[in-house]
């Protein structure tokens, strides 16, 4: 297919815009919708470059927005930002030609050679250089939106560059083609808000996931904090779960303790107070309380930071080449990857204790443990639940597949005793897999003599069904939001639900009118009787 002329920075050397000028040497990485190659640019003395071939059919951004974005990015210039040499299309792929960073990404380094994370002085150098890039970007009014170690690249001399602006967006351009904007009366950059969901789930700030509230530059600071944890532990929090599940759990703000515990296995690792404090400030749930990139640079953690030579000695020396590392990961993945989305949770089917199945209403950064810690539903609710249990109540557990939900007979509205918030029953269903419904009695709570209260259980199941319907609706909305197709069946179910609601409203209206009519009739007959008398 014909190669199109694309943007190329005027100031830079003109790299050829046809694929024939590049000799592919090796595959060095894969992303969600791209393959990265090491290549030689033949007409330019076979200069080694990296070519990222983005599959435009799979990419969430359309070609226009990628073009606009790469044009904007080519105007940026900073020693810690990786600018592309040029880009052009080859069939249904966009080729982005960029400088080859021989060390590859920090993600590829830790996953191959530092599975438990890097040392603190090394992390400080990497993060400081990344912050330099972020501070510059933010000053120019740009969000990166995908800060993670996979997008931090290192060269043979230890220099660090932030890459991958595939999902980055400018907060000065009201329409980047990347998504919607929440209106703002002020043109101030810090107040501008983006509203679409972008980035990679594990690193996403809460406000990006709950995108209806809008988010801004501080979303990058959250991801920066998660990246710090990733570099320290070797993996970001919740990474033992497939991304979709981690995203869903953040949306519903619900985790199971057993899920959490699996990721929390490095308690003995020690980190400095300054590091913990710096990361903690980035992971504040309130974006306005997170420091700016510029302010972070002044944090004591970065005060006696070493230089790039330190990284050469302590990270790069003895490291296999980026292509060898990539080959290795491919072999490991072929022999059974732990990140497999279809991986079964071994605990989900086993009879785990109720404590393990306790719901978690959110997560907070724990400075001491240097991790995200689970937050349980408020104490008053827990106590209420405990006292209800001791009150000779029959507590039923409704089990869906591997999930157990404790149902309290005395609960006001037959809701679930472990709901974190009012009306949260719908949220609880996020992880419930449709399947065998089993009603069992809690062994520790059969004070009521093991009665089987059919009414309570049926009431609970009706609520459960309603919340499942709501959940289905939410999932459909999410699929649509991510550009996926909602099946015909789902569309019909949605239509039926809508019609049901309309019917219900009409019934309610009719009932009210009938009551009014009855009332009027009574009034008229009363008035008639009194005139009669
Ligand atoms: N310019 C480059 N020089 C050297 N290696 C690179 C370069 N760009 C990317 N890589 C390697 O290729 C890998 C994949 O990069 P890519 O940007 O496609 O994926 P990612 O950022 O890890 O994932 P995602 O698609 O989710 O953003 C990186 O982890 C890195 O090791």
Coordinates of C-alpha atoms and ligand atoms in Angstrom, one line a residue:
X1 CA 0.0 0.0 0.0
X2 CA 1.1 3.6 -0.6
X3 CA 3.0 5.2 2.2
X4 CA 1.7 8.5 3.3
X5 CA 3.7 11.5 4.2
X6 CA 3.3 12.3 7.9
X7 CA 4.6 14.8 10.3
X8 CA 8.3 15.2 10.8
X9 CA 9.9 17.9 12.9
X10 CA 11.4 20.6 10.8
X11 CA 14.2 21.2 13.1
X12 CA 15.4 17.6 13.2
X13 CA 17.2 15.5 10.6
X14 CA 14.6 14.2 8.1
X15 CA 14.2 10.5 8.5
X16 CA 12.9 8.6 5.5
X17 CA 9.1 8.1 5.4
X18 CA 9.0 4.7 3.7
X19 CA 9.3 1.3 5.4
X20 CA 11.8 0.1 2.7
X21 CA 14.4 2.4 4.1
X22 CA 14.4 0.5 7.4
X23 CA 15.9 -2.9 7.9
X24 CA 14.2 -4.7 10.8
X25 CA 16.8 -6.3 13.0
X26 CA 14.9 -7.7 15.9
X27 CA 11.7 -7.6 17.9
X28 CA 12.3 -5.8 21.2
X29 CA 8.8 -5.5 22.7
X30 CA 5.1 -5.7 22.5
X31 CA 2.5 -3.4 23.9
X32 CA -1.3 -3.5 23.9
X33 CA -1.6 -2.6 20.3
X34 CA 1.9 -2.3 19.0
X35 CA 5.1 -4.2 18.3
X36 CA 8.4 -2.5 18.8
X37 CA 11.4 -3.4 16.6
X38 CA 15.1 -2.6 16.6
X39 CA 15.8 -1.5 13.1
X40 CA 18.6 0.1 11.0
X41 CA 17.8 3.2 8.9
X42 CA 19.7 2.1 5.8
X43 CA 20.0 5.6 4.0
X44 CA 21.4 7.0 7.2
X45 CA 24.5 4.9 7.6
X46 CA 22.3 2.2 9.1
X47 CA 21.7 4.2 12.2
X48 CA 20.0 2.0 14.8
X49 CA 16.4 3.1 15.6
X50 CA 13.4 1.7 17.3
X51 CA 10.2 1.4 15.2
X52 CA 6.9 1.1 17.0
X53 CA 4.3 -0.4 14.7
X54 CA 0.9 0.5 16.0
X55 CA -2.0 -1.5 14.8
X56 CA -4.5 1.2 13.9
X57 CA -7.4 -1.3 14.0
X58 CA -6.7 -2.2 17.6
X59 CA -5.7 1.2 18.8
X60 CA -8.3 3.1 20.7
X61 CA -7.3 6.4 19.1
X62 CA -8.2 7.2 15.5
X63 CA -5.5 8.2 13.0
X64 CA -6.4 11.8 13.1
X65 CA -5.9 12.1 16.8
X66 CA -2.6 10.2 16.7
X67 CA -1.5 12.5 13.9
X68 CA -2.5 15.6 15.9
X69 CA -0.9 14.2 19.0
X70 CA 2.4 13.3 17.3
X71 CA 2.5 16.8 15.8
X72 CA 2.0 18.4 19.2
X73 CA 4.6 16.1 20.7
X74 CA 7.2 16.9 18.1
X75 CA 7.0 20.5 19.3
X76 CA 8.1 19.5 22.7
X77 CA 11.8 19.4 23.5
X78 CA 13.4 18.2 26.7
X79 CA 16.3 15.9 27.5
X80 CA 14.1 13.5 29.4
X81 CA 11.4 13.2 26.7
X82 CA 11.8 10.8 23.9
X83 CA 10.8 12.5 20.6
X84 CA 9.9 10.5 17.6
X85 CA 12.1 11.0 14.5
X86 CA 9.1 10.6 12.2
X87 CA 5.9 8.6 11.6
X88 CA 4.1 7.2 8.6
X89 CA 1.5 4.5 7.8
X90 CA 2.3 1.1 6.4
X91 CA -0.9 -0.8 5.6
X92 CA -3.0 -0.6 8.7
X93 CA -0.1 0.2 11.0
X94 CA 1.4 3.4 12.0
X95 CA 5.1 3.3 12.2
X96 CA 6.7 5.6 14.7
X97 CA 10.4 5.8 14.2
X98 CA 12.3 6.9 17.3
X99 CA 15.8 6.8 18.9
X100 CA 16.8 3.4 20.0
X101 CA 17.2 3.3 23.8
X102 CA 19.5 0.4 24.2
X103 CA 18.5 -0.4 27.8
X104 CA 14.9 -0.7 26.9
X105 CA 12.2 0.1 29.5
X106 CA 12.5 0.0 33.2
X107 CA 9.7 -2.5 33.2
X108 CA 11.6 -4.9 30.9
X109 CA 14.6 -4.5 33.2
X110 CA 12.9 -5.2 36.5
X111 CA 10.9 -8.1 35.0
X112 CA 14.0 -9.8 33.7
X113 CA 16.7 -8.9 36.2
X114 CA 15.2 -7.2 39.3
X115 CA 12.0 -9.1 40.1
X116 CA 11.9 -7.8 43.6
X117 CA 12.5 -4.2 42.6
X118 CA 15.4 -1.8 42.3
X119 CA 17.4 -0.3 45.2
X120 CA 16.2 3.0 46.5
X121 CA 19.2 5.1 45.2
X122 CA 18.5 3.7 41.7
X123 CA 14.8 4.4 42.0
X124 CA 15.6 8.0 43.1
X125 CA 17.6 8.6 39.9
X126 CA 15.0 7.1 37.6
X127 CA 12.1 8.9 39.3
X128 CA 13.9 12.3 39.4
X129 CA 14.6 12.2 35.7
X130 CA 11.0 11.1 35.0
X131 CA 9.8 14.0 37.2
X132 CA 11.9 16.4 35.2
X133 CA 10.1 15.3 32.1
X134 CA 6.7 15.4 33.8
X135 CA 7.3 18.9 35.2
X136 CA 8.2 20.1 31.7
X137 CA 5.2 18.4 30.2
X138 CA 2.8 19.8 32.8
X139 CA 4.2 23.3 32.3
X140 CA 3.4 23.0 28.6
X141 CA -0.1 22.0 29.5
X142 CA 0.2 18.3 28.7
X143 CA -0.9 15.3 30.6
X144 CA 1.0 12.1 29.8
X145 CA -1.8 9.8 31.1
X146 CA 0.3 6.6 30.9
X147 CA 3.1 7.0 33.4
X148 CA 4.5 3.6 34.2
X149 CA 7.9 1.9 34.2
X150 CA 7.1 0.4 30.7
X151 CA 7.2 4.0 29.4
X152 CA 10.4 5.0 31.1
X153 CA 13.4 4.1 28.8
X154 CA 17.1 4.0 29.6
X155 CA 20.0 4.4 27.3
X156 CA 23.5 2.8 27.5
X157 CA 24.8 5.9 29.3
X158 CA 22.1 5.7 32.0
X159 CA 20.1 8.6 30.6
X160 CA 16.4 8.3 31.2
X161 CA 13.6 9.4 28.8
X162 CA 9.8 9.3 29.2
X163 CA 8.2 7.8 26.1
X164 CA 4.9 6.7 24.7
X165 CA 2.6 9.7 24.2
X166 CA 0.0 7.5 22.6
X167 CA -2.6 8.5 25.1
X168 CA -1.2 11.8 26.1
X169 CA -3.5 14.8 25.8
X170 CA -3.1 18.5 25.9
X171 CA -5.2 20.3 28.4
X172 CA -5.0 23.5 26.3
X173 CA -6.6 21.9 23.2
X174 CA -10.3 21.7 23.8
X175 CA -10.6 18.9 21.4
X176 CA -7.7 16.5 21.1
X177 CA -9.9 13.9 19.5
X178 CA -9.0 11.7 22.5
X179 CA -12.1 12.3 24.5
X180 CA -14.5 14.6 26.1
X181 CA -14.0 17.6 28.3
X182 CA -15.7 18.8 31.4
X183 CA -16.5 22.4 30.9
X184 CA -14.6 24.9 32.9
X185 CA -15.3 28.6 33.1
X186 CA -11.6 29.3 33.7
X187 CA -8.9 28.8 31.1
X188 CA -6.4 27.9 33.8
X189 CA -4.6 24.7 33.0
X190 CA -4.8 23.3 36.5
X191 CA -8.6 23.7 36.4
X192 CA -9.2 22.1 33.0
X193 CA -10.6 18.7 33.2
X194 CA -10.5 15.7 30.8
X195 CA -13.2 13.2 31.0
X196 CA -12.3 10.1 29.0
X197 CA -10.7 7.0 30.4
X198 CA -7.1 6.5 29.3
X199 CA -4.0 4.8 30.6
X200 CA -3.3 1.3 32.0
X201 CA -5.6 0.1 34.8
X202 CA -3.0 -0.6 37.5
X203 CA -1.5 2.8 37.3
X204 CA -4.8 4.8 36.8
X205 CA -5.8 7.4 39.3
X206 CA -9.2 6.9 41.0
X207 CA -10.6 10.0 39.4
X208 CA -9.6 8.7 35.9
X209 CA -11.6 5.6 36.4
X210 CA -14.5 7.5 37.8
X211 CA -14.0 9.8 34.9
X212 CA -17.4 11.5 35.1
X213 CA -15.9 13.7 37.8
X214 CA -13.1 14.7 35.5
X215 CA -9.3 14.7 36.0
X216 CA -6.3 16.8 35.4
X217 CA -2.6 17.0 35.7
X218 CA -2.7 15.3 39.2
X219 CA -3.8 12.0 37.6
X220 CA -0.2 11.7 36.3
X221 CA 1.1 12.3 39.8
X222 CA -1.0 9.3 41.1
X223 CA 0.4 7.1 38.3
X224 CA 3.9 8.4 39.2
X225 CA 3.3 7.2 42.8
X226 CA 2.2 3.8 41.5
X227 CA 5.3 3.6 39.3
X228 CA 7.4 4.3 42.4
X229 CA 5.8 1.3 44.1
X230 CA 6.3 -0.8 40.9
X231 CA 10.0 0.1 40.8
X232 CA 10.3 -0.7 44.5
X233 CA 8.4 -4.0 44.6
X234 CA 8.9 -5.2 41.0
X235 CA 5.2 -5.0 40.2
X236 CA 2.4 -2.4 40.6
X237 CA -0.2 -3.1 43.3
X238 CA -3.0 -5.5 42.2
X239 CA -0.9 -6.7 39.3
X240 CA -1.5 -10.3 40.3
X241 CA -5.0 -9.7 38.9
X242 CA -5.8 -9.3 35.3
X243 CA -6.1 -5.6 34.3
X244 CA -9.9 -5.9 33.7
X245 CA -10.5 -7.2 37.2
X246 CA -8.2 -4.6 38.8
X247 CA -10.1 -1.9 36.9
X248 CA -13.4 -3.3 38.0
X249 CA -12.3 -3.5 41.6
X250 CA -11.2 0.0 41.5
X251 CA -14.5 1.1 40.0
X252 CA -16.5 -0.7 42.5
X253 CA -13.9 0.2 45.2
X254 CA -14.2 -3.4 46.4
X255 CA -11.4 -5.8 47.1
X256 CA -11.3 -9.1 48.8
X257 CA -8.7 -9.5 51.5
X258 CA -7.6 -12.7 49.9
X259 CA -7.0 -10.9 46.6
X260 CA -5.0 -8.3 48.4
X261 CA -2.9 -10.6 50.4
X262 CA -1.5 -12.3 47.3
X263 CA 0.1 -9.1 46.2
X264 CA 1.4 -8.2 49.6
X265 CA 4.4 -10.5 50.1
X266 CA 7.3 -8.2 50.7
X267 CA 6.7 -7.0 54.1
X268 CA 10.3 -7.4 55.2
X269 CA 11.6 -5.0 52.6
X270 CA 12.7 -1.7 54.2
X271 CA 12.3 1.7 52.7
X272 CA 13.3 5.2 53.9
X273 CA 10.9 7.6 55.6
X274 CA 11.5 10.1 52.8
X275 CA 10.6 7.6 50.1
X276 CA 7.5 6.5 51.9
X277 CA 6.5 10.1 52.5
X278 CA 7.1 11.1 48.8
X279 CA 5.0 8.1 47.5
X280 CA 2.3 8.7 50.1
X281 CA 1.8 12.3 48.9
X282 CA 1.3 11.1 45.3
X283 CA -1.3 8.5 46.3
X284 CA -3.6 10.9 48.1
X285 CA -7.2 10.2 47.0
X286 CA -7.8 13.9 46.8
X287 CA -6.0 15.1 43.6
X288 CA -5.8 18.6 44.9
X289 CA -3.7 17.4 47.8
X290 CA -1.2 15.6 45.6
X291 CA 1.9 17.8 45.0
X292 CA 2.8 19.1 41.6
X293 CA 5.7 17.6 39.7
X294 CA 7.7 20.7 40.3
X295 CA 7.1 20.5 44.0
X296 CA 7.9 16.8 44.1
X297 CA 11.3 17.6 42.6
X298 CA 12.1 19.5 45.8
X299 CA 11.2 16.6 48.0
X300 CA 14.0 15.4 50.4
X301 CA 13.9 12.0 48.7
X302 CA 15.6 13.5 45.7
X303 CA 18.1 15.7 47.6
X304 CA 21.2 13.6 47.4
X305 CA 20.3 11.8 44.2
X306 CA 23.1 10.0 42.3
X307 CA 23.7 10.5 38.6
X308 CA 23.2 8.4 35.5
X309 CA 26.6 6.7 36.0
X310 CA 25.2 5.1 39.1
X311 CA 22.5 3.5 37.0
X312 CA 25.1 2.3 34.5
X313 CA 27.0 0.6 37.3
X314 CA 24.1 -0.7 39.3
X315 CA 21.4 -1.5 36.8
X316 CA 22.9 -1.8 33.3
X317 CA 26.1 -3.6 33.9
X318 CA 25.8 -7.3 33.2
X319 CA 22.2 -6.8 31.9
X320 CA 21.2 -8.9 28.8
X321 CA 20.4 -6.8 25.7
X322 CA 16.8 -5.6 25.3
X323 CA 16.3 -8.1 22.4
X324 CA 17.6 -11.0 24.5
X325 CA 15.4 -10.0 27.4
X326 CA 12.4 -9.8 25.1
X327 CA 13.1 -13.3 23.7
X328 CA 13.4 -14.6 27.3
X329 CA 10.0 -13.2 28.3
X330 CA 8.4 -14.7 25.2
X331 CA 9.7 -18.2 26.2
X332 CA 8.5 -17.7 29.7
X333 CA 5.1 -16.6 28.5
X334 CA 4.9 -19.6 26.1
X335 CA 5.6 -22.0 29.0
X336 CA 2.7 -20.5 31.0
X337 CA 2.4 -16.9 32.0
X338 CA 1.3 -15.9 35.4
X339 CA -0.3 -12.9 33.9
X340 CA -2.7 -14.9 31.9
X341 CA -6.2 -13.2 32.0
X342 CA -7.9 -16.6 32.2
X343 CA -5.9 -17.6 35.2
X344 CA -8.2 -19.2 37.8
X345 CA -8.1 -17.9 41.3
X346 CA -7.3 -21.0 43.3
X347 CA -8.9 -19.5 46.3
X348 CA -12.2 -18.7 44.7
X349 CA -13.4 -22.2 44.7
X350 CA -12.1 -23.3 48.0
X351 CA -14.1 -22.9 51.2
X352 CA -12.2 -19.9 52.4
X353 CA -13.1 -18.4 55.8
X354 CA -15.5 -15.6 56.2
X355 CA -12.7 -13.3 57.3
X356 CA -11.0 -13.8 53.9
X357 CA -14.2 -13.1 52.2
X358 CA -14.8 -9.9 54.1
X359 CA -15.4 -7.0 51.8
X360 CA -13.0 -4.1 51.6
X361 CA -14.6 -0.7 50.9
X362 CA -11.5 0.9 49.5
X363 CA -7.7 1.2 49.7
X364 CA -5.3 3.6 51.2
X365 CA -1.6 4.0 51.0
X366 CA 0.1 2.6 54.1
X367 CA 3.4 4.3 54.6
X368 CA 4.8 1.7 57.0
X369 CA 4.0 -1.3 54.8
X370 CA 4.8 0.8 51.7
X371 CA 1.8 -0.6 49.9
X372 CA -1.9 0.0 49.3
X373 CA -3.8 -1.3 52.3
X374 CA -7.4 -2.5 52.4
X375 CA -10.0 -0.3 54.1
X376 CA -12.9 -2.2 55.8
X377 CA -16.4 -0.9 56.0
X378 CA -16.9 1.6 58.8
X379 CA -16.6 0.2 62.3
X380 CA -20.1 1.1 63.3
X381 CA -21.4 -1.1 60.5
X382 CA -19.1 -3.9 61.5
X383 CA -20.2 -3.7 65.1
X384 CA -23.8 -3.5 64.1
X385 CA -23.3 -6.6 62.0
X386 CA -21.5 -8.3 64.9
X387 CA -24.2 -7.5 67.4
X388 CA -26.9 -8.7 65.0
X389 CA -25.1 -11.9 64.6
X390 CA -24.8 -12.5 68.3
X391 CA -28.5 -11.7 68.6
X392 CA -29.6 -15.3 67.8
X393 CA -30.0 -14.3 64.2
X394 CA -30.0 -16.8 61.5
X395 CA -27.4 -15.5 59.1
X396 CA -27.7 -16.9 55.6
X397 CA -24.9 -16.9 53.1
X398 CA -25.8 -16.7 49.5
X399 CA -23.0 -18.1 47.4
X400 CA -22.6 -17.3 43.8
X401 CA -19.8 -19.4 42.3
X402 CA -16.8 -18.7 44.5
X403 CA -18.3 -15.6 46.1
X404 CA -20.0 -15.6 49.5
X405 CA -22.3 -12.8 50.6
X406 CA -23.5 -12.8 54.2
X407 CA -27.2 -12.0 54.3
X408 CA -28.6 -10.8 57.6
X409 CA -32.2 -11.7 58.4
X410 CA -32.6 -8.7 60.7
X411 CA -31.2 -6.2 58.2
X412 CA -33.8 -3.4 57.7
X413 CA -34.3 -3.9 54.0
X414 CA -33.0 -7.4 53.5
X415 CA -29.8 -5.9 52.2
X416 CA -26.3 -7.4 52.8
X417 CA -24.7 -6.9 56.1
X418 CA -21.3 -6.3 54.6
X419 CA -22.3 -3.6 52.1
X420 CA -19.8 -0.8 52.4
X421 CA -22.3 1.9 51.6
X422 CA -26.0 2.3 51.4
X423 CA -27.3 0.8 48.2
X424 CA -24.0 -0.8 47.5
X425 CA -25.5 -4.2 46.9
X426 CA -25.1 -3.5 43.2
X427 CA -21.4 -2.9 43.6
X428 CA -21.1 -6.2 45.5
X429 CA -22.1 -8.0 42.4
X430 CA -19.2 -6.8 40.3
X431 CA -17.2 -9.9 40.9
X432 CA -20.0 -12.3 41.1
X433 CA -19.9 -14.8 38.3
X434 CA -23.3 -15.9 37.2
X435 CA -23.6 -19.5 37.9
X436 CA -24.7 -22.0 40.6
X437 CA -26.6 -20.3 43.3
X438 CA -26.2 -22.1 46.5
X439 CA -27.9 -21.1 49.8
X440 CA -26.0 -22.3 52.8
X441 CA -26.3 -21.6 56.5
X442 CA -23.4 -20.1 58.3
X443 CA -21.9 -22.7 60.6
X444 CA -21.1 -20.2 63.3
X445 CA -24.4 -18.6 63.3
X446 CA -27.1 -21.2 63.6
X447 CA -28.4 -19.8 66.9
X448 CA -31.8 -19.6 65.4
X449 CA -32.0 -23.4 65.3
X450 CA -31.2 -23.7 61.6
X451 CA -34.6 -22.3 60.5
X452 CA -34.9 -21.9 56.8
X453 CA -36.6 -18.5 56.3
X454 CA -37.7 -18.8 52.7
X455 CA -39.1 -15.3 52.6
X456 CA -35.9 -13.7 53.7
X457 CA -33.9 -15.7 51.2
X458 CA -36.3 -15.0 48.4
X459 CA -36.3 -11.3 49.3
X460 CA -32.5 -11.3 49.2
X461 CA -32.5 -13.1 45.9
X462 CA -34.9 -10.5 44.4
X463 CA -32.5 -7.7 45.5
X464 CA -29.6 -9.7 44.1
X465 CA -31.4 -10.1 40.8
X466 CA -32.1 -6.4 40.6
X467 CA -28.5 -5.5 41.4
X468 CA -27.3 -8.0 38.8
X469 CA -29.5 -6.3 36.2
X470 CA -28.0 -3.0 37.2
X471 CA -24.5 -4.5 37.0
X472 CA -25.3 -5.8 33.6
X473 CA -26.3 -2.3 32.5
X474 CA -23.1 -0.9 33.9
X475 CA -21.0 -3.5 32.1
X476 CA -22.8 -2.7 28.9
X477 CA -22.1 1.0 29.4
X478 CA -18.5 0.3 30.0
X479 CA -18.2 -1.8 26.9
X480 CA -19.7 1.0 24.9
X481 CA -17.4 3.5 26.6
X482 CA -14.4 1.5 25.6
X483 CA -15.6 1.4 22.1
X484 CA -16.7 -2.2 22.2
X485 CA -19.8 -3.5 20.7
X486 CA -22.9 -4.2 22.8
X487 CA -24.5 -7.4 21.5
X488 CA -28.0 -7.4 20.1
X489 CA -29.1 -9.5 23.0
X490 CA -27.8 -6.9 25.5
X491 CA -29.4 -4.1 23.5
X492 CA -32.7 -6.0 23.7
X493 CA -32.3 -6.6 27.4
X494 CA -31.6 -2.9 27.9
X495 CA -34.7 -2.1 25.9
X496 CA -36.8 -4.5 27.9
X497 CA -35.4 -3.0 31.2
X498 CA -36.3 0.5 29.9
X499 CA -39.8 -0.6 29.0
X500 CA -40.2 -2.4 32.3
X501 CA -39.3 0.8 34.1
X502 CA -41.7 2.9 32.0
X503 CA -44.4 0.3 32.7
X504 CA -43.7 0.4 36.4
X505 CA -43.9 4.3 36.3
X506 CA -47.2 4.1 34.4
X507 CA -48.6 1.6 36.9
X508 CA -47.5 3.9 39.8
X509 CA -49.2 6.9 38.1
X510 CA -52.3 4.9 37.5
X511 CA -52.5 3.7 41.1
X512 CA -52.0 7.3 42.3
X513 CA -54.8 8.5 39.9
X514 CA -57.1 5.8 41.1
X515 CA -56.4 6.7 44.7
X516 CA -57.1 10.4 43.9
X517 CA -60.3 9.4 42.2
X518 CA -61.4 7.3 45.2
X519 CA -60.6 10.2 47.4
X520 CA -62.6 12.6 45.3
X521 CA -65.5 10.1 45.2
X522 CA -65.5 10.0 49.0
X523 CA -65.4 13.7 49.2
X524 CA -68.2 14.1 46.8
X525 CA -70.4 11.5 48.5
X526 CA -69.6 13.1 51.9
X527 CA -70.6 16.5 50.6
X528 CA -73.7 15.0 49.0
X529 CA -74.7 13.3 52.3
X530 CA -74.2 16.5 54.2
X531 CA -76.4 18.6 51.8
X532 CA -79.0 15.7 52.1
X533 CA -79.0 16.0 55.8
Ligands
LIG1 N1 12.7 3.6 21.7 C1 12.9 2.4 22.3 N2 14.1 1.9 22.4 C2 14.3 0.7 23.0 N3 13.3 -0.1 23.4 C3 12.1 0.3 23.3 C4 11.8 1.6 22.8 N4 10.4 1.7 22.8 C5 9.9 0.6 23.3 N5 10.9 -0.2 23.7 C6 10.8 -1.6 24.3 O1 9.5 -2.1 23.8 C7 8.7 -2.5 24.9 C8 7.3 -2.3 24.5 O2 7.0 -0.9 24.4 P1 5.6 -0.3 24.1 O3 5.7 1.2 24.2 O4 4.9 -0.8 22.9 O5 4.8 -1.0 25.2 P2 4.4 -0.6 26.7 O6 4.5 0.8 26.9 O7 5.1 -1.6 27.6 O8 2.9 -1.1 26.7 P3 1.6 -0.2 26.3 O9 1.2 -0.6 24.9 O10 0.6 -0.7 27.3 O11 1.9 1.2 26.5 C9 9.2 -1.6 26.1 O12 8.9 -2.2 27.3 C10 10.7 -1.4 25.8 O13 11.4 -2.4 26.4

